[in-house]
Structure formats: structure tokens, C-alpha cells
PDB file of C-alpha atoms and ligand atoms in Angstrom:
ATOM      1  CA  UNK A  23      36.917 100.098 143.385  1.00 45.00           C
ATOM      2  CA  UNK A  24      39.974 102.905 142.671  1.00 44.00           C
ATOM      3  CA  UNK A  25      40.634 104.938 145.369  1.00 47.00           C
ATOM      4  CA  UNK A  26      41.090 108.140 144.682  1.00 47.00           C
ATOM      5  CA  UNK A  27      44.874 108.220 145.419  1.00 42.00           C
ATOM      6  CA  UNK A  28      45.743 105.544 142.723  1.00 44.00           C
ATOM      7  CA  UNK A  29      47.022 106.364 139.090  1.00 49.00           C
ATOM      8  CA  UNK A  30      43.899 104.783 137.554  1.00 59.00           C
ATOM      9  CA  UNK A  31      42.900 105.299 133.497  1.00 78.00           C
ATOM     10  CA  UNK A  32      39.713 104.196 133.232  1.00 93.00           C
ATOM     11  CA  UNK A  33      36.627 105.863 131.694  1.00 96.00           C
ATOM     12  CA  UNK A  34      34.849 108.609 132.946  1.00 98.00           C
ATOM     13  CA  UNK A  35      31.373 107.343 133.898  1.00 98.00           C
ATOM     14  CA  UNK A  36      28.591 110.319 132.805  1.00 99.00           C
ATOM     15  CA  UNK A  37      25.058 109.429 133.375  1.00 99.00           C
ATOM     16  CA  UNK A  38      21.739 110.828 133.196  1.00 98.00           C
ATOM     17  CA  UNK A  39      17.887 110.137 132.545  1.00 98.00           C
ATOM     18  CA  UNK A  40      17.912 109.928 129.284  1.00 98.00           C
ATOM     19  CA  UNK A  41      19.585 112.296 126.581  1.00 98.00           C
ATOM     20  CA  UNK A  42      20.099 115.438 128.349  1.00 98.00           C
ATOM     21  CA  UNK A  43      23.094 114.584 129.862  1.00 98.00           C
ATOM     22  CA  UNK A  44      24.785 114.693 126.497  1.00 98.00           C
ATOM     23  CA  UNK A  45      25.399 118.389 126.511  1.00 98.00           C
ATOM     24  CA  UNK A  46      27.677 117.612 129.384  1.00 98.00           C
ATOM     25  CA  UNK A  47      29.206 115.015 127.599  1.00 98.00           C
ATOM     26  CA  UNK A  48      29.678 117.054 124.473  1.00 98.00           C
ATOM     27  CA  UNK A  49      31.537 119.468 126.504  1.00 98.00           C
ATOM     28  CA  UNK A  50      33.604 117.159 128.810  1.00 98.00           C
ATOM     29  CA  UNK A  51      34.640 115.472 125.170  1.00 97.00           C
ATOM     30  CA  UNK A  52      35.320 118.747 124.081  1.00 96.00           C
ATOM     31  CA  UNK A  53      37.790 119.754 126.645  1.00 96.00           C
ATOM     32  CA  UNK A  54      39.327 116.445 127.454  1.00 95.00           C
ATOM     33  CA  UNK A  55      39.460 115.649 124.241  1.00 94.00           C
ATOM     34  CA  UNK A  56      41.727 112.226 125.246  1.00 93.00           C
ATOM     35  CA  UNK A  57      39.686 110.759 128.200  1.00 95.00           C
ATOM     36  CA  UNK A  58      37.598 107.383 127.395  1.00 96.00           C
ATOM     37  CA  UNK A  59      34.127 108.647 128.201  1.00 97.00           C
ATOM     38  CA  UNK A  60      31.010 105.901 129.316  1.00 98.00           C
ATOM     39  CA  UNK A  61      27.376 107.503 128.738  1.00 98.00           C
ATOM     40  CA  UNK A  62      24.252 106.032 130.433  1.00 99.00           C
ATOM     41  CA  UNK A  63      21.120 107.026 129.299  1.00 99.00           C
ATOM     42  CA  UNK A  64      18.176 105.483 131.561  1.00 98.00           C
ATOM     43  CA  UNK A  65      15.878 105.766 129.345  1.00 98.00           C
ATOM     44  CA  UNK A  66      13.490 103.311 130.545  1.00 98.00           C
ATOM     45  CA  UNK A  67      12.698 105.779 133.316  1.00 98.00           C
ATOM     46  CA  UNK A  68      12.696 108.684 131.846  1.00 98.00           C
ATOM     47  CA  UNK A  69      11.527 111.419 133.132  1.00 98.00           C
ATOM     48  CA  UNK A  70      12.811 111.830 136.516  1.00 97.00           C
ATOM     49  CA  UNK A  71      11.475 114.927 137.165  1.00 95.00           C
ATOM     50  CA  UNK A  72       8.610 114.124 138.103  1.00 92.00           C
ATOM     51  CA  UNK A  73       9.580 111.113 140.148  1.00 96.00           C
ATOM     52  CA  UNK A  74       9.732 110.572 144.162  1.00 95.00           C
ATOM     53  CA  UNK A  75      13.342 110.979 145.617  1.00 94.00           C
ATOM     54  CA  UNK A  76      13.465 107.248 146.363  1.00 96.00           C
ATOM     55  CA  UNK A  77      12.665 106.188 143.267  1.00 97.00           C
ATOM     56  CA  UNK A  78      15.574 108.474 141.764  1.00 97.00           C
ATOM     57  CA  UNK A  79      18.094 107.505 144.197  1.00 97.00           C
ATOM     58  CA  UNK A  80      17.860 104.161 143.443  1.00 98.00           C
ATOM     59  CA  UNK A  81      17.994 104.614 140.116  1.00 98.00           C
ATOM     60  CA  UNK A  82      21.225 106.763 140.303  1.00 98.00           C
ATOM     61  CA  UNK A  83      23.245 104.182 142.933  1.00 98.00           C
ATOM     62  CA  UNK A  84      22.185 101.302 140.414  1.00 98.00           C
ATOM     63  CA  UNK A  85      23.895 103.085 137.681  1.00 98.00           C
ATOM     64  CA  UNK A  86      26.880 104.116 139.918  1.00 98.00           C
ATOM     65  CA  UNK A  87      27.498 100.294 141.135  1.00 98.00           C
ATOM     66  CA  UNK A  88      27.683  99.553 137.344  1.00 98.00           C
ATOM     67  CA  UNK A  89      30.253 102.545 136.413  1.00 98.00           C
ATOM     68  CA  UNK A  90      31.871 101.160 139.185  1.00 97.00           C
ATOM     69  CA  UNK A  91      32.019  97.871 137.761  1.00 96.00           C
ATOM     70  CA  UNK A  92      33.035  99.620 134.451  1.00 96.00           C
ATOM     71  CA  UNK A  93      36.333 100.914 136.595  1.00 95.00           C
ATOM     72  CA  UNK A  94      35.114 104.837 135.978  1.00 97.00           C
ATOM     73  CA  UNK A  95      37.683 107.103 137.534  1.00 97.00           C
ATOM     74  CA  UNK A  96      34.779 109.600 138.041  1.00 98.00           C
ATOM     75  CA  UNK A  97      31.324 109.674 137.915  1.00 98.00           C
ATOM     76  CA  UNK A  98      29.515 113.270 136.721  1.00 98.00           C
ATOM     77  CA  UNK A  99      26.028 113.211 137.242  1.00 98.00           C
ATOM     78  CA  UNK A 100      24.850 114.958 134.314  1.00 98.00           C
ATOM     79  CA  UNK A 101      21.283 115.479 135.707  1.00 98.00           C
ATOM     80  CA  UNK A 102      20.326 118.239 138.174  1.00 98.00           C
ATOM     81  CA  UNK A 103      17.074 115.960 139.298  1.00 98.00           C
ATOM     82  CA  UNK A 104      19.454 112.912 140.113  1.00 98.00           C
ATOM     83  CA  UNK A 105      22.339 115.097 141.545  1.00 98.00           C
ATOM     84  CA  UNK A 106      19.735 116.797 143.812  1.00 96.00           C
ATOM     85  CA  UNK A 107      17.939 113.980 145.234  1.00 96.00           C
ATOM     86  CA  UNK A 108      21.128 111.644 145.614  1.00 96.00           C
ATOM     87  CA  UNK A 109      25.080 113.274 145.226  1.00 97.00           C
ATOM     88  CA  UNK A 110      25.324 114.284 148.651  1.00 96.00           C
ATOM     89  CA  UNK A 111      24.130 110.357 149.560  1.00 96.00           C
ATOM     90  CA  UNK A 112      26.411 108.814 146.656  1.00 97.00           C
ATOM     91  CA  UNK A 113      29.397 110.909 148.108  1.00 97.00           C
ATOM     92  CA  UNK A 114      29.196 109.252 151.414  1.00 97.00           C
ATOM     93  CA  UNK A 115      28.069 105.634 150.210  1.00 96.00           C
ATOM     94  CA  UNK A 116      31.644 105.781 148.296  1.00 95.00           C
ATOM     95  CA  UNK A 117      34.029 108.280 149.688  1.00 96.00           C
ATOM     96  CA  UNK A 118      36.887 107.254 147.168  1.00 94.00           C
ATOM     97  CA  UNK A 119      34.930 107.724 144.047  1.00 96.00           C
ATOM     98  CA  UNK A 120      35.143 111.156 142.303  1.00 98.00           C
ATOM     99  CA  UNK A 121      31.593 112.832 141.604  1.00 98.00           C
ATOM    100  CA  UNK A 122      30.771 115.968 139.920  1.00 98.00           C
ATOM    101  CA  UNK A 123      27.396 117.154 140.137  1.00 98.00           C
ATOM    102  CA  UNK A 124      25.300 119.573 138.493  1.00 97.00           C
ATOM    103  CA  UNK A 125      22.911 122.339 140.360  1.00 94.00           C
ATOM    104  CA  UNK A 126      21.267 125.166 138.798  1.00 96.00           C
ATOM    105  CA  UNK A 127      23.639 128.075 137.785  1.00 96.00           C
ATOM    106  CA  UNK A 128      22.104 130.560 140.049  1.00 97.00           C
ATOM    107  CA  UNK A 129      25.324 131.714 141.472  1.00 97.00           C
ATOM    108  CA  UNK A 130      26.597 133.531 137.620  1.00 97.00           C
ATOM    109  CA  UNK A 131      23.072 134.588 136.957  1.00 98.00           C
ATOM    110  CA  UNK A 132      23.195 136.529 139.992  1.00 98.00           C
ATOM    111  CA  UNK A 133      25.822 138.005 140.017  1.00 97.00           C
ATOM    112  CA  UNK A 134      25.566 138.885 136.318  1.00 97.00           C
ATOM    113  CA  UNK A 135      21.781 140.368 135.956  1.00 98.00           C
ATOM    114  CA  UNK A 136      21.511 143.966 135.998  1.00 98.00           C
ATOM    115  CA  UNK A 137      17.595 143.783 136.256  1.00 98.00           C
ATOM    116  CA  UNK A 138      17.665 141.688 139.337  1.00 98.00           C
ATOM    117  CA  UNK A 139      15.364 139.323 137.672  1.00 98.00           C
ATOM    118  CA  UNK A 140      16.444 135.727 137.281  1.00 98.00           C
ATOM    119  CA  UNK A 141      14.478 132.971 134.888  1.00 98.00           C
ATOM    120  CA  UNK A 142      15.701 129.842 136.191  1.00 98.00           C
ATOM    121  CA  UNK A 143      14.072 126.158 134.013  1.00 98.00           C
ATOM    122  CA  UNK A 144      14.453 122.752 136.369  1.00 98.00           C
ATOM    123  CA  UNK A 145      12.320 119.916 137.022  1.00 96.00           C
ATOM    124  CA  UNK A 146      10.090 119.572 140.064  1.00 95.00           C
ATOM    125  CA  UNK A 147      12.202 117.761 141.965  1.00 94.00           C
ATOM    126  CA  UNK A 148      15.157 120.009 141.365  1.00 96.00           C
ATOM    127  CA  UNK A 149      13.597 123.111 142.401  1.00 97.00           C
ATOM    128  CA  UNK A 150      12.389 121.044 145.340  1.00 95.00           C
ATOM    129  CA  UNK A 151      15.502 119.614 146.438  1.00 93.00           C
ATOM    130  CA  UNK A 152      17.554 121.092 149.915  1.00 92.00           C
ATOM    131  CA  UNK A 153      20.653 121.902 147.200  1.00 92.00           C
ATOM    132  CA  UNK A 154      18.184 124.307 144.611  1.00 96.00           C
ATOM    133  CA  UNK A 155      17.087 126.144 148.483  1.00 96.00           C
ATOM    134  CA  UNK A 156      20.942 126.844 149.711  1.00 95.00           C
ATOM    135  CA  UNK A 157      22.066 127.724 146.662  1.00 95.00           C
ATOM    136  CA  UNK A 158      18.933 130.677 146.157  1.00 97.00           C
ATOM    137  CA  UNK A 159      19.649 130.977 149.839  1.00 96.00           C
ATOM    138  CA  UNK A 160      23.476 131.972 149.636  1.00 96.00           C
ATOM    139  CA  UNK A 161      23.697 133.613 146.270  1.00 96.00           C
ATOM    140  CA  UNK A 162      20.354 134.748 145.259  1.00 96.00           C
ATOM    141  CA  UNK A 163      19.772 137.453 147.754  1.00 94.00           C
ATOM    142  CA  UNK A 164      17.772 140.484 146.726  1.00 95.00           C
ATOM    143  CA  UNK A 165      17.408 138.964 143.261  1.00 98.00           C
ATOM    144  CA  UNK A 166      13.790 137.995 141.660  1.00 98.00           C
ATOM    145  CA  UNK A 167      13.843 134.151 141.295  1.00 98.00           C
ATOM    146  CA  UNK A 168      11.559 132.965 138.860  1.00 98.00           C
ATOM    147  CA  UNK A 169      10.759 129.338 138.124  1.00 98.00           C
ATOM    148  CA  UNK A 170       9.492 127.233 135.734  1.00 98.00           C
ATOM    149  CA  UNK A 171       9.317 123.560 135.470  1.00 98.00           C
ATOM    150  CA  UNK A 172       8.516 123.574 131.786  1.00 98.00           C
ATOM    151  CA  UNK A 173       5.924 120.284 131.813  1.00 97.00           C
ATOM    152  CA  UNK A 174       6.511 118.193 128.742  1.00 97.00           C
ATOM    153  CA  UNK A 175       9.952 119.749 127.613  1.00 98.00           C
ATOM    154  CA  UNK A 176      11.727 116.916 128.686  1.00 98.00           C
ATOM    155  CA  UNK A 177       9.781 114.295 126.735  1.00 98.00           C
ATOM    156  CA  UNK A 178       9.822 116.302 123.472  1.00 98.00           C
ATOM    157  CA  UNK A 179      13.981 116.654 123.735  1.00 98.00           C
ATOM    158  CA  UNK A 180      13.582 112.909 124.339  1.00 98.00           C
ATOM    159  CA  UNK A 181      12.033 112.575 121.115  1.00 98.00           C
ATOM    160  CA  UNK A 182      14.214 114.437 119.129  1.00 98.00           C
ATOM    161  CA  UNK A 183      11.812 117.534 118.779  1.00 98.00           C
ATOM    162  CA  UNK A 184      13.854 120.360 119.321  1.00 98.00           C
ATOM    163  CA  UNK A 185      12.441 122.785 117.149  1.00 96.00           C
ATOM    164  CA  UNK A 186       8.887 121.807 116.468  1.00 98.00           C
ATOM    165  CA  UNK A 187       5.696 123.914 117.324  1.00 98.00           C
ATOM    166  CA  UNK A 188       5.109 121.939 120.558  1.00 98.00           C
ATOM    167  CA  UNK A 189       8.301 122.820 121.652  1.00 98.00           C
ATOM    168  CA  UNK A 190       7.987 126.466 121.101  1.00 98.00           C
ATOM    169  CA  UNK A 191       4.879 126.558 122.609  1.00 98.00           C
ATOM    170  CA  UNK A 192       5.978 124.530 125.984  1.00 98.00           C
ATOM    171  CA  UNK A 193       8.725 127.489 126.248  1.00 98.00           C
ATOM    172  CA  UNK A 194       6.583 130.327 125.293  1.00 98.00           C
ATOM    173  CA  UNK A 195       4.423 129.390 128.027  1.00 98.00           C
ATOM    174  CA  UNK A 196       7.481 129.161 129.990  1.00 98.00           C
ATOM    175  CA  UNK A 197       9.462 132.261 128.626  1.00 98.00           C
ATOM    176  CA  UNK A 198       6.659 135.058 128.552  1.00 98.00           C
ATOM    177  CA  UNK A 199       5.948 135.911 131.968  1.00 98.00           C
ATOM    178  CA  UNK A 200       9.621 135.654 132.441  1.00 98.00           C
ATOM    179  CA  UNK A 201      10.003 138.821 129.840  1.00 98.00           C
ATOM    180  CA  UNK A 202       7.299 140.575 130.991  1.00 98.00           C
ATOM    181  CA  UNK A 203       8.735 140.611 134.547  1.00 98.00           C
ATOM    182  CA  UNK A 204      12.090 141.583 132.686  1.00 98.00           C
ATOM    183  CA  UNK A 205      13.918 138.779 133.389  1.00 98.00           C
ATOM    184  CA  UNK A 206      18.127 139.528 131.391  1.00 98.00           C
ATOM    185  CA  UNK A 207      19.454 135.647 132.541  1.00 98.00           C
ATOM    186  CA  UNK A 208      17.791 132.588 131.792  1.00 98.00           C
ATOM    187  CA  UNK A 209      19.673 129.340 133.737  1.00 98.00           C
ATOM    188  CA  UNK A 210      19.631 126.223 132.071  1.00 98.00           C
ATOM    189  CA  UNK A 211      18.326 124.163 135.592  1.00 98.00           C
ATOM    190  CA  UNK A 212      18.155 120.334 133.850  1.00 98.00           C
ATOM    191  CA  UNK A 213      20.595 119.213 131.028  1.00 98.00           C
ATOM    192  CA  UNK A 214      18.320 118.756 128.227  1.00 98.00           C
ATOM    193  CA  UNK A 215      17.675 122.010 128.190  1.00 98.00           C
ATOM    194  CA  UNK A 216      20.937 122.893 126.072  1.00 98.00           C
ATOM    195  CA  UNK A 217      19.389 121.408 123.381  1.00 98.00           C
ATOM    196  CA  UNK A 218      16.862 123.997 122.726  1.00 98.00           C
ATOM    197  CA  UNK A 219      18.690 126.907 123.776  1.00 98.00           C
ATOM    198  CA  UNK A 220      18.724 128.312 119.748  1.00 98.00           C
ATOM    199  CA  UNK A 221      14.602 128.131 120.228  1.00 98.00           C
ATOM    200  CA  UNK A 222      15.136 129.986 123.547  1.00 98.00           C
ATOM    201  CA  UNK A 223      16.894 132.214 121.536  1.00 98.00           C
ATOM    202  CA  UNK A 224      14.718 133.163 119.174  1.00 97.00           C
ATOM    203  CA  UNK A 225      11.665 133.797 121.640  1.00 98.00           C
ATOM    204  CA  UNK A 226      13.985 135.983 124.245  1.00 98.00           C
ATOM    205  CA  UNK A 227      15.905 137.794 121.678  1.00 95.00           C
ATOM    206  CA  UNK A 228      18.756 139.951 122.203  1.00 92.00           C
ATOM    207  CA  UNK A 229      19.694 141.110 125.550  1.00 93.00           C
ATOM    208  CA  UNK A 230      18.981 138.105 127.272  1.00 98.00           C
ATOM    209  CA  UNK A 231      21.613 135.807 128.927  1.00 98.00           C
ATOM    210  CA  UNK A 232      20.817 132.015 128.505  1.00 98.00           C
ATOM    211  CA  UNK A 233      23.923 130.472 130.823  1.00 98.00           C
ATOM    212  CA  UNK A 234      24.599 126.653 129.932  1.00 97.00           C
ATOM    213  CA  UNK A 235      26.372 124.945 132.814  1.00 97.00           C
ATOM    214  CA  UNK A 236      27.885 122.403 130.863  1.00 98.00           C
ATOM    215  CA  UNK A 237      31.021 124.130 129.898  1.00 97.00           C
ATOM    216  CA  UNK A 238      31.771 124.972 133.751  1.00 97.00           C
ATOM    217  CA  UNK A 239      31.050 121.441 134.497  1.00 98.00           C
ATOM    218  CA  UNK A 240      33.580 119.831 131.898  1.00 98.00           C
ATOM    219  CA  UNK A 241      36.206 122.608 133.718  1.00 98.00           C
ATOM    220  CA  UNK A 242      35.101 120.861 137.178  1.00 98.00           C
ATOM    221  CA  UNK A 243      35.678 117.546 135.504  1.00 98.00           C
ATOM    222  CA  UNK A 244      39.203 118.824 134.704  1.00 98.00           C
ATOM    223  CA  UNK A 245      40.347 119.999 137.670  1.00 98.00           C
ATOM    224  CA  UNK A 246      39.274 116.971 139.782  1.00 98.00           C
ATOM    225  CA  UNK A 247      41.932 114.755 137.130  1.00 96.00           C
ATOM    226  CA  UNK A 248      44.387 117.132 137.586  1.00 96.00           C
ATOM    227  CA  UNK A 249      44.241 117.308 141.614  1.00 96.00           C
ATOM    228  CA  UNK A 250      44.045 113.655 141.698  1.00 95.00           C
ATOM    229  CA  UNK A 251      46.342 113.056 138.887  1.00 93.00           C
ATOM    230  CA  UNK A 252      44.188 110.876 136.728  1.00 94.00           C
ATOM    231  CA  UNK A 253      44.571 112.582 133.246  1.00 92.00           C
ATOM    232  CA  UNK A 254      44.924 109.956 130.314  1.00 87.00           C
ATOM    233  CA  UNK A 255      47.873 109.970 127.888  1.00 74.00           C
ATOM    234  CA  UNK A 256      47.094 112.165 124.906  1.00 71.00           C
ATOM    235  CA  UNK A 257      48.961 109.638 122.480  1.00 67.00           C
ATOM    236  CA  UNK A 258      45.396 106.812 122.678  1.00 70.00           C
ATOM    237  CA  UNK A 259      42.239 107.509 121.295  1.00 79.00           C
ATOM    238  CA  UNK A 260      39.726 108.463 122.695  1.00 91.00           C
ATOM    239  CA  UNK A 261      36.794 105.871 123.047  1.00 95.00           C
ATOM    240  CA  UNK A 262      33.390 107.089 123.882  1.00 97.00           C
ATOM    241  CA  UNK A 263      30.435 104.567 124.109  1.00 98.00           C
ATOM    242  CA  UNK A 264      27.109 104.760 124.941  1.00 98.00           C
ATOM    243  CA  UNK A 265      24.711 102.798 127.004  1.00 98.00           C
ATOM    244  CA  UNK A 266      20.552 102.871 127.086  1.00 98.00           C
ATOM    245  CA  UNK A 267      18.089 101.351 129.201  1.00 98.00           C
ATOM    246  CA  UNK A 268      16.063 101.762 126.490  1.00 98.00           C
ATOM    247  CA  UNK A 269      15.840 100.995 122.822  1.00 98.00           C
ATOM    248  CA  UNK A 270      19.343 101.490 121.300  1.00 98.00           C
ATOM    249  CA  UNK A 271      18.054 102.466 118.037  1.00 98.00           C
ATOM    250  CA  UNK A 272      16.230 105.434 119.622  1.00 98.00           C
ATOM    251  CA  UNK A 273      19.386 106.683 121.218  1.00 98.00           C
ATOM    252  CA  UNK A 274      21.675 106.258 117.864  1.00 98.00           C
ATOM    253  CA  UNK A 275      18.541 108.429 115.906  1.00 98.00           C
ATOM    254  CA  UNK A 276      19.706 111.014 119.194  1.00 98.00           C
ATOM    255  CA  UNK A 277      23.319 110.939 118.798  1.00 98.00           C
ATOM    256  CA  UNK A 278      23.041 112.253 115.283  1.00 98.00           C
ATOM    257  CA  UNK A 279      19.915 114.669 115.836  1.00 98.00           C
ATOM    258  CA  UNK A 280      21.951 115.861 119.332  1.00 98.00           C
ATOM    259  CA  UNK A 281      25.507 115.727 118.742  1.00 98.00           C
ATOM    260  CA  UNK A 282      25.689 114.883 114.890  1.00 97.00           C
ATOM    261  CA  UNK A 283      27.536 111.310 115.857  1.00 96.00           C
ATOM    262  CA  UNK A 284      27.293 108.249 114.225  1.00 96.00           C
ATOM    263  CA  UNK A 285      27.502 105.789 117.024  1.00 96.00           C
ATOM    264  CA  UNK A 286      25.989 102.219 117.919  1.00 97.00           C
ATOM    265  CA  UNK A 287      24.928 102.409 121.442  1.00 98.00           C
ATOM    266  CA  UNK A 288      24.585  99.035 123.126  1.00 98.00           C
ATOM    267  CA  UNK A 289      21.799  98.106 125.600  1.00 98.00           C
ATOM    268  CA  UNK A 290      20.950  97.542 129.532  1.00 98.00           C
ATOM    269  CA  UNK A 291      19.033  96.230 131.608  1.00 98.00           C
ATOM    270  CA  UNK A 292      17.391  96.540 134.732  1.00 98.00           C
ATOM    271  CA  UNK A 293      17.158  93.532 136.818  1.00 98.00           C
ATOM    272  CA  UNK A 294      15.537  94.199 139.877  1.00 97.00           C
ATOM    273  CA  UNK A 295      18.224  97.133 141.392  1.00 97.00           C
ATOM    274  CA  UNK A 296      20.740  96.721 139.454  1.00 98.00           C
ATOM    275  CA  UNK A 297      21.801  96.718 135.619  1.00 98.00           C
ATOM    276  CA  UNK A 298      22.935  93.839 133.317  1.00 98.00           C
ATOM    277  CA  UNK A 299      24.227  94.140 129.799  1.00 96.00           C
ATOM    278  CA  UNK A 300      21.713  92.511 127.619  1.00 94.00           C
TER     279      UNK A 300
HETATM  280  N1  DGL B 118      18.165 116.012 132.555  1.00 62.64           N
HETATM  281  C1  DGL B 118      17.653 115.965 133.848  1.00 62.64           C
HETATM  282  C2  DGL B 118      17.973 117.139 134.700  1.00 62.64           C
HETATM  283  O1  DGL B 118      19.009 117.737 134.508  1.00 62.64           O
HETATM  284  C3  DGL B 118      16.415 115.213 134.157  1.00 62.64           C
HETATM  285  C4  DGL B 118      15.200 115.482 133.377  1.00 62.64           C
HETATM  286  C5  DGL B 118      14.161 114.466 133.732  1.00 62.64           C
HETATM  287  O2  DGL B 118      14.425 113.284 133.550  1.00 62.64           O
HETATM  288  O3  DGL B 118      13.089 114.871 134.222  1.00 62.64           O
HETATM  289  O4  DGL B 118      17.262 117.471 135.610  1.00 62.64           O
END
């Protein structure tokens, strides 16, 4: 492993469930346009939502031992289930790895409603994880929090529905109370949600805030390679790749409905804890 104090160019490592983690990755590429990006997409187990915290830790340290192996100069979990049941572990398993985690943007939201009513969409175990409590805890006070875990949202993104009538429905169900309680800022609490945010749109209307955290996690991304000096050469290209624990062919379909990219993603395994290239 790197430590964190040497001049290292590898990849950064960007993981998540499944395909949600790609509107991090769309950002990070967008603002470090020059880095060398690797994606994993464990999409053998997706959801994690709805999983028990074991379960997802183990999932997420098996994926960081393989970044690791990959030389990543940083991990970013792109996944607020996976950073709330295991960053603060991951971060003391390997002190001299760089991690950037996700939580839901509560913080902006709150500071930025003027109807003191917050919507905020995460999975189960994100809204019942110790990091979702300090952060309502710290920022949140005298603000309405209002929660919704969205059941099923995850699996349509998975399948490339992002605007059917399922979909709408799953947020209507989600979105309505929120309006009627007149909610002005909607947080995106798990990554996939990005990916419907024009649907979001079009139920909430005008006058309501939906805040993506992706962009503010690319600029955390950024300012960890600059502190540590780890920032690429701009002259290279760029090479981003992309690995599934699940059907490769289902994640290329993704990459173009997503992120309108043409890419051949190549496959993992799991064998027992840990992952093999197939
Ligand atoms: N994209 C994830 C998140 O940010 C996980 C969704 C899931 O697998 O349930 O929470």
C-alpha cells in the first residue's frame, strides 16, 4: 500500500452498490478531468439498503483490499449506505489510504430552506446509521426533517428505468407529503438518486431545491490530491474503467442510458471475502 506521504499516480478507486455511484464519478471525471478513475459496481449485491451492517461492511473492505491491490491513491465511497455503516471502520483499518465519503447533505439544506422544512431520500440503513443522527443532530436544529426511504427506487435506477411510470409513482409516493408539509429542499441521501432528479423535477416544480452532493464530493476529492500532492500530469489521458460483480453487459446498457458512454466494463468475482477478476 501508498502511504499517504508518497508521490503516487495511480487510479482513483470509486465504488458503490451498483450504478449509483456513477453520478459521483461523472462529476469527479468532470473536475479532474486527467485522473485515471477505477469504478466498482457490486452489483451482485445490490441493494444495500436494505442489508445488515455486517453484511455491508464486508462487502465494502472486500472491495477496498482490491482497490488496494489496484494501487488507488484514494478510495471515495460513492454510497451513503456503505459510507455509513463502514468509513469510519475503513479509516482506521488503513490509516494511510485516502477516503472520501458521502453523508446526506443536510448541512446546505439547512442552512438554505426558508420554510424550515427539509425532504431528505436515503436508504434504511443510511437514515439509521450513527453519521445520518450527528449530522441532523449538529446542523438540523429547529428544522423539520422529513424522511423517506423510497422502497424500490433503487432497483428501478438499477434497471435503467429512470423515467417510467413506476418510477414516478415510487417518488410521488415519496414527494407528496413532502409538499404538502411545504418542504423548499429536497437532499439527494443515496447516489442513485441523481439519476432521476429531472423526474423529481417535474413532480416538485419550481421553487423547490433538489441539492446533488456529487459536485461537492468531486471538490472533496480535489482538495485531498492537492493537500497530499497526488494530482496526475495533465499531458496523459485519462483512463476510466469499469468493474461489475455482475453481468458486464448490464452495466455497458448503464453507461450509455446513465452517462451516455460507450464503454466495455470487465467482470468480478466474489470468492468467499474477497474479489477475483474473472
Ligand atoms: N447508492 C447507495 C447509496 O448511496 C446504495 C443504494 C443501495 O444499494 O441500497 O446509499
Amino acid at each position: 500500500m501508498m502511504t499517504r506521504h508518497s508521490k503516487h499516480h495511480g487510479p482513483i478507486g470509486i465504488f458503490d452498490s451498483g450504478v449509483g455511484g456513477l453520478s459521483v464519478l461523472r462529476e469527479v471525471h468532470r473536475q479532474l478531468p486527467a485522473e485515471d478513475l477505477v469504478y466498482i459496481a457490486d452489483q451482485a449485491h445490490v441493494p444495500y439498503g436494505n442489508r445488515s451492517r455486517e453484511e455491508v461492511f464486508g462487502f465494502s473492505a472486500g472491495i477496498v483490499r482490491y482497490l488496494l491491490k489496484m494501487q488507488v491513491k484514494l478510495v471515495t465511497i460513492a454510497c451513503n449506505t456503505a459510507s455509513a455503516v463502514a468509513l469510519t471502520d475503513l479509516r482506521a483499518k488503513y490509516p494511510s489510504l485516502l477516503f472520501v465519503g458521502m453523508e446526506p447533505a443536510v448541512k446546505p439544506a439547512a442552512e438554505e430552506t426558508s420554510t424550515g422544512v427539509v425532504g431528505v431520500l436515503a436508504t434504511p440503513a443510511t437514515f439509521q446509521g450513527d453519521l445520518y443522527a450527528s449530522t441532523v443532530e449538529r446542523f438540523a436544529k429547529g428544522v423539520k426533517i422529513l424522511q423517506d426511504t423510497c422502497p424500490g427506487l433503487v432497483k428501478q435506477i438499477e434497471a435503467g428505468q429512470i423515467s417510467s411510470q413506476e418510477t414516478r409513482e415510487i417518488l410521488q409516493r415519496a414527494l407528496t407529503p413532502m409538499l404538502e408539509e411545504g418542504v423548499d429542499e429536497i437532499v439527494m441521501g443515496c447516489s442513485h438518486y441523481p439519476f432521476v432528479i429531472p423526474l423529481i423535477k417535474e413532480i416538485v416544480g419550481e421553487g423547490v431545491e433538489v441539492i446533488d452532493p456529487a459536485p461537492a464530493v468531486a471538490r472533496q476529492v480535489e482538495r485531498l490530491l492537492n493537500e497530499y500532492d497526488l494530482r496526475k500530469g495533465k499531458q496523459e489521458k485519462a483512463e476510466v474503467s469499469f468493474y461489475t460483480t455482475g453481468k458486464t453487459e448490464r452495466l455497458d446498457n448503464l453507461l450509455q442510458t446513465l452517462l451516455g458512454r460507450e464503454s466495455k466494463s470487465m467482470g468480478l468475482n466474489w470468492v468467499g471475502e474477497n474479489l477475483r477478476e474473472r
